[in-house]
Coordinates of C-alpha atoms in Angstrom, one line a residue:
Chain A
M1 CA 24.4 74.0 98.8
E2 CA 23.2 73.3 95.4
N3 CA 24.3 71.2 92.5
I4 CA 25.8 72.3 89.2
D5 CA 23.6 72.1 86.2
Y6 CA 25.9 70.4 83.8
S7 CA 23.6 70.6 80.8
S8 CA 23.3 74.3 80.7
H9 CA 25.5 75.8 78.1
L10 CA 25.4 79.5 77.5
F11 CA 27.2 79.1 74.1
S12 CA 24.4 77.1 72.6
E13 CA 22.9 80.5 71.9
A14 CA 23.8 82.8 69.0
G15 CA 25.1 86.4 69.5
P16 CA 26.0 89.4 67.5
E17 CA 29.0 89.2 65.2
K18 CA 29.1 85.5 65.9
D19 CA 31.0 84.6 62.8
V20 CA 34.1 86.0 64.5
I21 CA 33.2 86.7 68.1
I22 CA 32.4 83.7 70.3
S23 CA 31.6 85.5 73.5
S24 CA 32.1 88.6 75.5
R25 CA 32.6 89.1 79.3
I26 CA 32.8 91.8 81.9
R27 CA 34.3 91.4 85.3
L28 CA 34.3 93.8 88.2
A29 CA 36.7 93.5 91.2
R30 CA 35.4 94.7 94.6
N31 CA 36.4 94.5 98.2
I32 CA 34.9 95.1 101.6
E33 CA 36.5 98.0 103.3
D34 CA 37.2 96.7 106.8
I35 CA 38.3 93.2 105.9
S36 CA 41.8 92.3 104.7
F37 CA 42.0 91.1 101.1
P38 CA 41.7 87.3 100.6
N39 CA 45.5 86.8 100.6
K40 CA 45.6 88.1 104.1
A41 CA 42.2 87.5 105.5
K42 CA 41.6 84.8 108.2
D43 CA 39.5 81.7 107.4
S44 CA 36.8 83.1 109.6
E45 CA 36.8 86.4 107.8
R46 CA 36.5 84.8 104.4
K47 CA 33.7 82.6 105.6
E48 CA 32.0 85.7 107.0
I49 CA 32.1 87.4 103.6
V50 CA 30.4 84.4 102.0
E51 CA 27.7 84.7 104.6
M52 CA 27.3 88.4 104.1
T53 CA 27.0 87.9 100.4
K54 CA 24.4 85.3 100.9
Q55 CA 22.3 87.6 103.0
V56 CA 22.5 90.4 100.4
I57 CA 21.6 88.4 97.3
A58 CA 19.7 85.3 98.6
D59 CA 16.3 86.9 98.3
Q60 CA 16.8 88.4 94.9
E61 CA 14.0 87.1 92.8
K62 CA 15.4 88.6 89.7
Y63 CA 18.7 86.7 89.7
Q64 CA 18.1 83.5 91.8
F65 CA 21.7 82.9 92.6
N66 CA 22.8 79.4 93.7
L67 CA 25.7 79.2 96.2
L68 CA 28.5 76.7 95.4
D69 CA 31.0 76.3 98.3
L70 CA 34.2 75.6 96.4
Y71 CA 35.8 74.0 99.5
E72 CA 32.9 71.5 99.7
I73 CA 32.3 70.5 96.1
S74 CA 34.2 67.7 94.4
D75 CA 37.3 68.1 92.4
I76 CA 35.5 67.2 89.2
D77 CA 32.9 69.9 89.8
R78 CA 35.7 72.4 90.3
E79 CA 37.1 71.3 87.0
I80 CA 33.7 71.6 85.3
L81 CA 33.4 75.2 86.5
L82 CA 36.9 75.9 85.3
E83 CA 36.1 74.5 81.8
K84 CA 33.0 76.6 81.6
H85 CA 35.1 79.6 82.4
L86 CA 33.0 80.3 85.4
I87 CA 35.9 80.3 87.8
S88 CA 39.6 81.0 87.3
R89 CA 42.4 78.5 87.7
D90 CA 43.3 80.3 90.9
H91 CA 39.8 80.1 92.3
A92 CA 39.7 76.3 91.5
K93 CA 42.4 75.7 94.2
R94 CA 40.7 74.3 97.2
R95 CA 40.6 76.7 100.1
V96 CA 38.2 77.5 103.0
G97 CA 35.9 80.4 102.3
K98 CA 36.0 80.3 98.5
A99 CA 32.6 80.4 96.9
L100 CA 30.7 81.0 93.7
F101 CA 27.3 82.5 93.4
L102 CA 25.8 81.4 90.0
N103 CA 22.4 82.1 88.4
N104 CA 20.4 79.4 86.7
K105 CA 21.3 80.6 83.2
Q106 CA 25.0 80.6 84.2
D107 CA 25.6 84.0 82.6
I108 CA 26.0 85.9 85.9
S109 CA 28.3 84.9 88.6
I110 CA 30.1 86.2 91.6
M111 CA 33.4 84.6 92.7
V112 CA 33.9 85.2 96.4
N113 CA 37.4 85.3 97.8
E114 CA 39.4 84.8 94.7
E115 CA 42.1 87.5 94.5
D116 CA 39.6 90.0 95.6
H117 CA 36.5 89.6 97.9
F118 CA 34.2 89.8 94.9
R119 CA 34.6 89.2 91.2
I120 CA 31.3 90.0 89.5
Q121 CA 31.2 88.3 86.1
V122 CA 28.7 88.5 83.3
L123 CA 29.0 86.6 80.1
S124 CA 27.2 86.5 76.8
P125 CA 27.6 84.8 73.5
G126 CA 28.8 87.1 70.7
M127 CA 29.6 90.8 71.0
D128 CA 27.5 92.4 73.7
L129 CA 29.6 94.5 76.0
D130 CA 27.2 97.4 76.5
K131 CA 24.5 95.1 77.8
L132 CA 27.0 93.2 80.0
W133 CA 28.3 96.4 81.6
K134 CA 24.7 97.4 82.4
K135 CA 24.1 94.0 84.1
A136 CA 27.4 94.0 86.0
N137 CA 26.7 97.6 87.1
E138 CA 23.3 96.5 88.5
I139 CA 24.8 93.6 90.5
D140 CA 27.5 96.0 91.8
D141 CA 24.8 98.4 93.0
L142 CA 22.9 95.6 94.6
L143 CA 25.9 94.5 96.6
E144 CA 26.9 98.1 97.5
E145 CA 23.5 98.8 98.9
N146 CA 24.4 96.6 101.9
L147 CA 28.2 96.3 101.9
D148 CA 30.8 99.1 102.3
F149 CA 33.3 98.7 99.5
A150 CA 36.9 99.8 99.7
F151 CA 37.0 103.0 97.7
S152 CA 39.3 106.0 97.5
E153 CA 38.6 109.2 95.8
K154 CA 42.0 109.1 94.2
W155 CA 42.5 105.4 93.3
G156 CA 38.9 104.4 92.9
Y157 CA 37.9 100.9 93.9
L158 CA 40.8 99.3 95.8
T159 CA 41.9 95.9 94.8
A160 CA 44.5 93.4 96.0
C161 CA 46.6 93.8 92.8
P162 CA 47.4 97.3 91.6
T163 CA 46.7 96.3 88.0
N164 CA 43.0 96.2 88.8
V165 CA 42.6 99.3 90.8
G166 CA 40.3 102.2 89.7
T167 CA 37.3 100.7 87.9
G168 CA 38.2 97.1 88.8
L169 CA 36.9 96.4 85.3
R170 CA 38.1 93.8 82.9
A171 CA 36.2 93.6 79.7
S172 CA 37.2 90.8 77.3
I173 CA 36.2 89.2 74.0
M174 CA 36.8 85.7 72.9
C175 CA 37.3 85.6 69.1
H176 CA 37.9 83.1 66.4
L177 CA 40.6 84.3 64.0
P178 CA 41.5 81.4 61.6
A179 CA 41.9 83.5 58.5
L180 CA 44.2 86.1 60.1
N181 CA 46.3 83.2 61.3
L182 CA 46.4 81.3 58.0
T183 CA 47.3 84.4 56.1
N184 CA 50.1 85.3 58.6
R185 CA 48.5 88.6 59.5
I186 CA 47.9 87.8 63.1
D187 CA 51.2 89.0 64.5
K188 CA 50.7 92.4 62.9
V189 CA 47.2 92.7 64.4
M190 CA 48.4 91.5 67.8
G191 CA 51.3 94.0 67.8
A192 CA 48.9 96.9 67.0
I193 CA 46.5 95.8 69.7
S194 CA 49.1 95.7 72.4
Q195 CA 50.0 99.3 71.6
L196 CA 46.5 100.3 72.5
G197 CA 46.5 99.2 76.2
L198 CA 44.9 95.9 75.3
A199 CA 46.2 92.4 75.9
V200 CA 45.8 89.4 73.6
R201 CA 46.4 85.8 74.5
G202 CA 45.5 82.4 73.2
M203 CA 42.5 80.9 74.9
Y204 CA 43.9 77.3 74.7
G205 CA 47.6 76.8 74.7
E206 CA 50.4 79.3 74.6
G207 CA 52.2 81.5 72.1
S208 CA 50.9 83.4 69.0
N209 CA 49.5 80.2 67.5
P210 CA 47.0 78.9 70.1
A211 CA 44.9 75.8 69.5
G212 CA 41.7 76.4 67.7
N213 CA 42.7 79.9 66.6
I214 CA 40.8 81.3 69.6
Y215 CA 42.1 84.5 71.1
Q216 CA 41.1 86.5 74.1
I217 CA 41.4 90.3 73.9
S218 CA 41.0 92.4 77.1
N219 CA 41.7 95.8 78.5
Q220 CA 44.8 96.2 80.7
I221 CA 44.3 99.7 82.0
T222 CA 41.7 100.0 84.7
L223 CA 42.7 103.4 86.3
G224 CA 42.1 106.9 84.8
H225 CA 39.4 106.0 82.3
S226 CA 35.6 105.6 82.8
E227 CA 34.1 102.2 82.4
E228 CA 32.3 103.5 79.2
D229 CA 35.6 104.7 77.7
I230 CA 37.3 101.4 78.4
I231 CA 34.5 99.4 76.8
D232 CA 34.3 101.8 73.8
N233 CA 38.0 101.4 73.2
L234 CA 37.8 97.6 73.3
K235 CA 34.7 97.7 71.1
S236 CA 36.3 99.8 68.4
V237 CA 39.4 97.7 68.3
N238 CA 37.3 94.6 68.1
Q239 CA 35.3 96.0 65.3
Q240 CA 38.5 96.4 63.3
I241 CA 39.6 92.9 64.1
V242 CA 36.3 91.6 63.0
E243 CA 36.6 93.5 59.7
Q244 CA 40.2 92.4 59.2
E245 CA 39.3 88.7 59.8
R246 CA 36.4 89.0 57.4
K247 CA 38.7 90.6 54.8
A248 CA 41.2 87.8 55.2
R249 CA 38.5 85.2 54.8
Q250 CA 37.3 86.9 51.6
I251 CA 40.9 86.9 50.3
M252 CA 41.1 83.1 51.0
L253 CA 37.8 82.6 49.3
N254 CA 38.9 84.5 46.2
N255 CA 42.3 83.0 45.8
E256 CA 42.3 79.5 47.4
I257 CA 38.7 78.4 47.2
D258 CA 39.4 74.8 46.1
N259 CA 42.2 74.3 48.6
L260 CA 40.1 75.9 51.3
K261 CA 37.1 73.7 50.6
D262 CA 39.2 70.6 50.5
A263 CA 40.9 71.4 53.8
I264 CA 37.7 72.2 55.6
K265 CA 35.8 69.1 54.3
R266 CA 38.8 66.9 55.2
S267 CA 38.7 68.3 58.7
F268 CA 35.0 67.7 58.9
G269 CA 35.6 64.1 57.7
V270 CA 38.1 63.4 60.4
L271 CA 35.8 64.8 63.1
K272 CA 33.0 62.6 61.8
Y273 CA 34.9 59.3 61.6
A274 CA 37.9 59.5 63.9
Y275 CA 37.9 56.8 66.6
T276 CA 40.2 58.7 68.9
I277 CA 41.1 62.3 69.0
S278 CA 43.3 64.5 71.2
S279 CA 42.1 67.8 72.6
K280 CA 44.5 69.8 70.5
E281 CA 43.6 68.1 67.2
A282 CA 39.9 68.4 68.0
L283 CA 40.2 72.2 68.7
Q284 CA 42.0 72.7 65.4
L285 CA 39.5 70.6 63.4
L286 CA 36.6 72.3 65.1
S287 CA 38.1 75.6 64.1
D288 CA 38.3 74.5 60.5
V289 CA 34.7 73.4 60.5
K290 CA 33.5 76.6 62.2
L291 CA 35.2 78.5 59.4
G292 CA 33.5 76.2 56.9
I293 CA 30.1 77.0 58.4
D294 CA 30.7 80.7 58.6
L295 CA 31.8 80.8 55.0
G296 CA 28.9 78.7 53.8
I297 CA 31.1 75.7 52.8
I298 CA 29.4 73.5 55.3
N299 CA 25.7 74.1 55.4
D300 CA 23.9 71.5 57.5
L301 CA 25.5 72.4 60.8
S302 CA 25.2 75.3 63.2
A303 CA 28.2 77.3 64.4
D304 CA 26.7 77.5 67.9
L305 CA 27.1 73.7 68.2
I306 CA 30.8 74.1 67.5
S307 CA 31.1 76.7 70.3
E308 CA 29.3 74.4 72.6
L309 CA 31.6 71.5 71.6
L310 CA 34.6 73.6 72.6
I311 CA 33.5 73.1 76.2
L312 CA 31.9 69.6 75.9
I313 CA 35.2 68.0 74.7
R314 CA 37.2 69.1 77.7
P315 CA 38.3 66.4 80.1
A316 CA 36.0 67.0 83.1
H317 CA 32.9 67.4 80.9
L318 CA 33.8 64.1 79.2
K319 CA 34.2 62.4 82.5
I320 CA 30.9 63.7 83.8
S321 CA 29.2 62.5 80.6
E322 CA 30.7 59.1 81.0
G323 CA 30.0 59.0 84.7
R324 CA 33.4 57.9 85.8
D325 CA 37.1 58.9 85.7
L326 CA 38.9 58.3 82.4
T327 CA 42.5 57.7 81.4
N328 CA 44.0 59.9 78.7
K329 CA 43.5 57.1 76.1
E330 CA 39.8 56.7 77.1
L331 CA 39.4 60.5 77.1
N332 CA 40.5 60.6 73.4
I333 CA 38.0 57.9 72.5
K334 CA 35.2 59.5 74.4
R335 CA 36.0 62.9 72.8
A336 CA 35.6 61.4 69.3
E337 CA 32.3 59.8 70.4
M338 CA 31.0 63.1 71.9
I339 CA 31.8 65.0 68.7
Q340 CA 30.1 62.4 66.5
E341 CA 27.0 62.5 68.7
K342 CA 26.7 66.2 68.1
I343 CA 27.6 66.7 64.4
Chain B
M14 CA 68.3 76.1 50.5
I15 CA 65.6 78.9 50.6
C16 CA 63.7 79.7 53.8
D17 CA 60.4 77.7 54.1
K18 CA 58.5 80.6 55.6
C19 CA 59.4 83.8 53.6
G20 CA 60.6 81.9 50.5
E21 CA 63.0 84.7 49.8
K22 CA 66.2 84.6 52.0
E23 CA 68.8 81.9 52.3
A24 CA 67.9 79.4 55.0
N25 CA 70.6 79.0 57.6
V26 CA 68.6 77.5 60.5
H27 CA 67.6 73.9 60.3
L28 CA 64.9 72.7 62.7
T29 CA 64.0 69.1 63.2
K30 CA 60.9 68.6 65.3
I31 CA 59.7 65.2 66.5
V32 CA 56.3 65.3 67.9
N33 CA 54.6 62.0 68.8
G34 CA 57.0 60.1 66.6
E35 CA 56.3 62.3 63.6
K36 CA 59.3 64.0 62.2
N37 CA 59.0 67.5 60.8
E38 CA 61.9 69.4 59.2
I39 CA 61.9 73.1 58.6
Y40 CA 64.5 75.4 57.0
L41 CA 64.4 79.0 58.0
C42 CA 66.3 82.2 57.4
E43 CA 67.7 84.1 60.4
N44 CA 64.8 86.6 60.3
C45 CA 62.0 84.1 60.2
A46 CA 63.8 81.9 62.8
S47 CA 64.0 84.7 65.3
Q48 CA 60.3 85.4 64.9
S49 CA 59.2 81.8 65.1
N50 CA 57.9 80.5 68.4
E51 CA 59.4 77.1 67.6
F52 CA 62.4 78.3 69.6
S53 CA 60.6 79.5 72.7
F54 CA 60.6 76.3 74.7
G55 CA 59.2 78.1 77.7
T56 CA 62.6 77.8 79.5
D57 CA 61.9 80.4 82.0
H58 CA 59.2 78.9 84.1
N59 CA 59.5 81.5 86.7
F60 CA 58.4 84.2 84.3
T61 CA 54.9 84.7 85.8
F62 CA 52.8 87.8 86.0
Q63 CA 53.6 88.3 89.7
N64 CA 57.3 88.1 89.0
L65 CA 56.9 90.6 86.2
L66 CA 55.1 92.9 88.5
A67 CA 57.7 92.4 91.2
G68 CA 60.2 93.5 88.6
I69 CA 58.3 96.7 88.1
L70 CA 58.0 97.3 91.8
S71 CA 61.6 96.8 92.9
P72 CA 63.2 99.6 90.9
A73 CA 60.8 101.9 92.8
I74 CA 62.7 100.8 95.9
N75 CA 66.2 101.1 94.3
N76 CA 65.6 104.6 92.9
E77 CA 65.2 106.2 96.2
S78 CA 68.0 107.1 98.5
S79 CA 69.1 104.3 100.7
Q80 CA 68.1 106.0 103.9
N81 CA 64.7 106.7 102.7
N82 CA 64.6 103.2 101.4
L83 CA 65.4 101.7 104.8
L84 CA 62.7 103.8 106.5
N85 CA 60.1 103.0 103.9
N86 CA 60.7 99.3 103.9
K87 CA 60.3 99.1 107.6
V88 CA 56.9 100.6 107.4
V89 CA 54.3 97.9 108.0
C90 CA 50.6 98.2 107.5
N91 CA 49.0 98.3 111.0
K92 CA 45.9 96.4 109.8
C93 CA 47.3 93.5 107.9
N94 CA 51.0 93.5 108.8
S95 CA 52.2 93.7 105.2
S96 CA 55.5 95.4 104.5
Y97 CA 56.3 97.1 101.2
Q98 CA 58.8 94.3 100.5
E99 CA 56.1 91.7 100.9
F100 CA 53.9 93.6 98.5
S101 CA 56.7 93.9 96.0
Q102 CA 57.3 90.2 96.2
K103 CA 53.7 89.1 95.9
G104 CA 52.4 91.9 93.8
L105 CA 49.4 92.0 96.1
F106 CA 48.3 94.4 98.7
G107 CA 47.0 92.9 102.0
C108 CA 44.2 95.2 102.6
A109 CA 42.6 98.6 101.7
E110 CA 44.7 100.4 104.3
C111 CA 47.9 99.4 102.5
Y112 CA 47.0 102.0 99.9
D113 CA 47.3 104.7 102.6
I114 CA 50.4 103.3 104.2
F115 CA 52.4 103.0 101.0
E116 CA 50.9 106.1 99.4
N117 CA 54.2 107.7 98.6
K118 CA 55.2 104.8 96.4
L119 CA 52.0 104.4 94.6
E120 CA 52.1 107.5 92.3
S121 CA 55.0 106.3 90.2
L122 CA 53.8 102.7 90.4
M123 CA 50.4 103.5 89.1
K124 CA 51.8 105.8 86.4
R125 CA 53.9 102.8 85.2
I126 CA 51.0 100.3 85.2
H127 CA 48.1 102.5 84.0
G128 CA 49.7 105.7 82.7
N129 CA 47.2 107.5 85.0
T130 CA 47.0 108.3 88.7
E131 CA 43.5 109.5 89.2
H132 CA 40.3 107.4 89.1
S133 CA 37.6 108.8 86.8
G134 CA 35.2 105.9 86.6
K135 CA 32.2 104.8 88.7
V136 CA 31.6 106.1 92.2
P137 CA 29.8 104.0 94.8
Q138 CA 26.1 104.9 94.9
R139 CA 25.7 105.2 98.6
R140 CA 29.0 106.4 99.8
G141 CA 30.5 108.3 96.9
G142 CA 28.3 111.4 97.3
R143 CA 31.2 113.6 98.1
L144 CA 33.3 112.7 95.1
K145 CA 30.2 113.1 92.9
L146 CA 29.8 116.7 94.2
K147 CA 33.5 117.3 93.7
R148 CA 33.3 116.2 90.1
K149 CA 30.2 118.3 89.6
I150 CA 32.1 121.3 90.9
N151 CA 35.0 120.7 88.5
D152 CA 32.5 120.3 85.7
L153 CA 30.8 123.6 86.6
R154 CA 34.2 125.3 86.9
D155 CA 35.1 124.3 83.4
Q156 CA 31.7 125.6 82.2
M157 CA 32.3 128.9 84.1
Q158 CA 35.7 129.4 82.5
E159 CA 34.2 128.7 79.1
A160 CA 31.4 131.3 79.8
I161 CA 34.0 133.9 80.9
A162 CA 36.1 133.2 77.8
M163 CA 32.9 133.9 75.8
E164 CA 32.3 137.0 77.9
N165 CA 29.0 135.6 78.9
F166 CA 29.3 137.0 82.5
E167 CA 25.7 136.5 83.3
K168 CA 26.0 132.8 82.8
A169 CA 29.3 132.7 84.6
A170 CA 27.7 134.4 87.7
I171 CA 24.9 131.8 87.8
L172 CA 27.5 129.0 87.5
R173 CA 29.6 130.6 90.3
D174 CA 26.6 130.7 92.6
Q175 CA 25.9 127.0 91.9
I176 CA 29.5 126.2 92.8
H177 CA 29.2 128.1 96.0
E178 CA 26.0 126.3 96.9
I179 CA 27.6 122.8 96.4
D180 CA 30.7 123.9 98.2
S181 CA 28.8 124.9 101.3
E182 CA 26.7 121.7 101.1
M183 CA 30.0 119.7 101.2
E184 CA 31.3 121.6 104.1
G185 CA 28.1 121.1 106.0
E186 CA 28.5 117.4 105.4
V187 CA 32.1 117.3 106.7
N188 CA 31.1 119.3 109.8
G189 CA 28.1 117.1 110.3
E190 CA 30.4 114.1 110.4
H191 CA 32.6 115.4 113.2

């Protein structure tokens, strides 16, 4: 069992289309043929799957996966993994036989015994779905060399939930859409997206106005299309969203430049000098500042730092950084400190 | 009073929101009010994805004749002991064999979820050989039809021979297995 590297942050790197797209992700769902899916498998069977996985990928020089036993690790470490988007909320619930294989760079991971036996995930900053698919495909082949996956000619890869059957592929993009939101165009864009077999949701908080203007867009349909088609569809829709967002930003720049500058600089000021700040307010102000950086209104700050802060200001990360448990009040103070340390 | 959001219509909804002691008043017209999420207080906490899926699944039970229904719902997967009813409540299959056991229900379910009922993506490298050959044959058949349509019978004959070759290769494989 290894420890989590808290200091590694994938988002401290820049990626393509990074003025709008924060990160992209590909996930593949796979199951072993002869063992019941995790919702029905016995404790011993789930443990066996972790062992089998270890045997298959332990010696892989290329990836160097670390095994994290999610039953053994502390609650705070589970929270950290959740905040880094490396495990799902469901996977963070303590249960025997749940594990995460994670590489050093923390961009490739395999959740074992979440809803399916395997959830292969690859992440990258910016827009990079083609490369991600190539990587995920490689890991899939690597596992399949030694494990018999549940597969049917008709239904493709069999998954616990019928919404994942077929390719088992979920491709998603996390994007920052402040201008579409401010100019009230977001609902129209969202409506159009959902007609195309894609789902949109706020990354933080609920509803059509999520904290920090950060949205996640992903494919819903997994059966009947090839992986490449699913990814191309998401890519082309995303390209349009990127263009719409840039257009909306340009309109704001043309018509409201003074108000925009004022609002962004005020937000920057609050982030710089606040003594205490809630998570929701911080996300909103960071969104303003990121917009300011991307529009050239704020110059002496990198946008990647903002993406990194999105994770660093979350409760478990603040607690780890402080080295102890914190009350809500203390969290808000520590959050303000953390932001000021970075910007 | 004019609507705060559209600035056009008469406002007839008055919303007072107090968040952390801060009072905020909004006047909206009926149109904007119905679009606003201010009014979705998340009242229905049971509205989860699994429930939604269960909603999709249960009509599939109701639509069939009651006798059929009874028979089908008694069927239990011999590997994991899941019944169709359990599946429709949880929205999760218990194991790979459930896909065979509940096969007659899946066609309409998958159609509703995915709009498709046939996988056309990746095939496992090691074990998917047969399906790959099948797809190859379909591909060659399409090409052959095209060649015939173009009256290129020479090419069509070559393609036909290739199809036969793969066909017999597949049969050999099946026989070898038994």
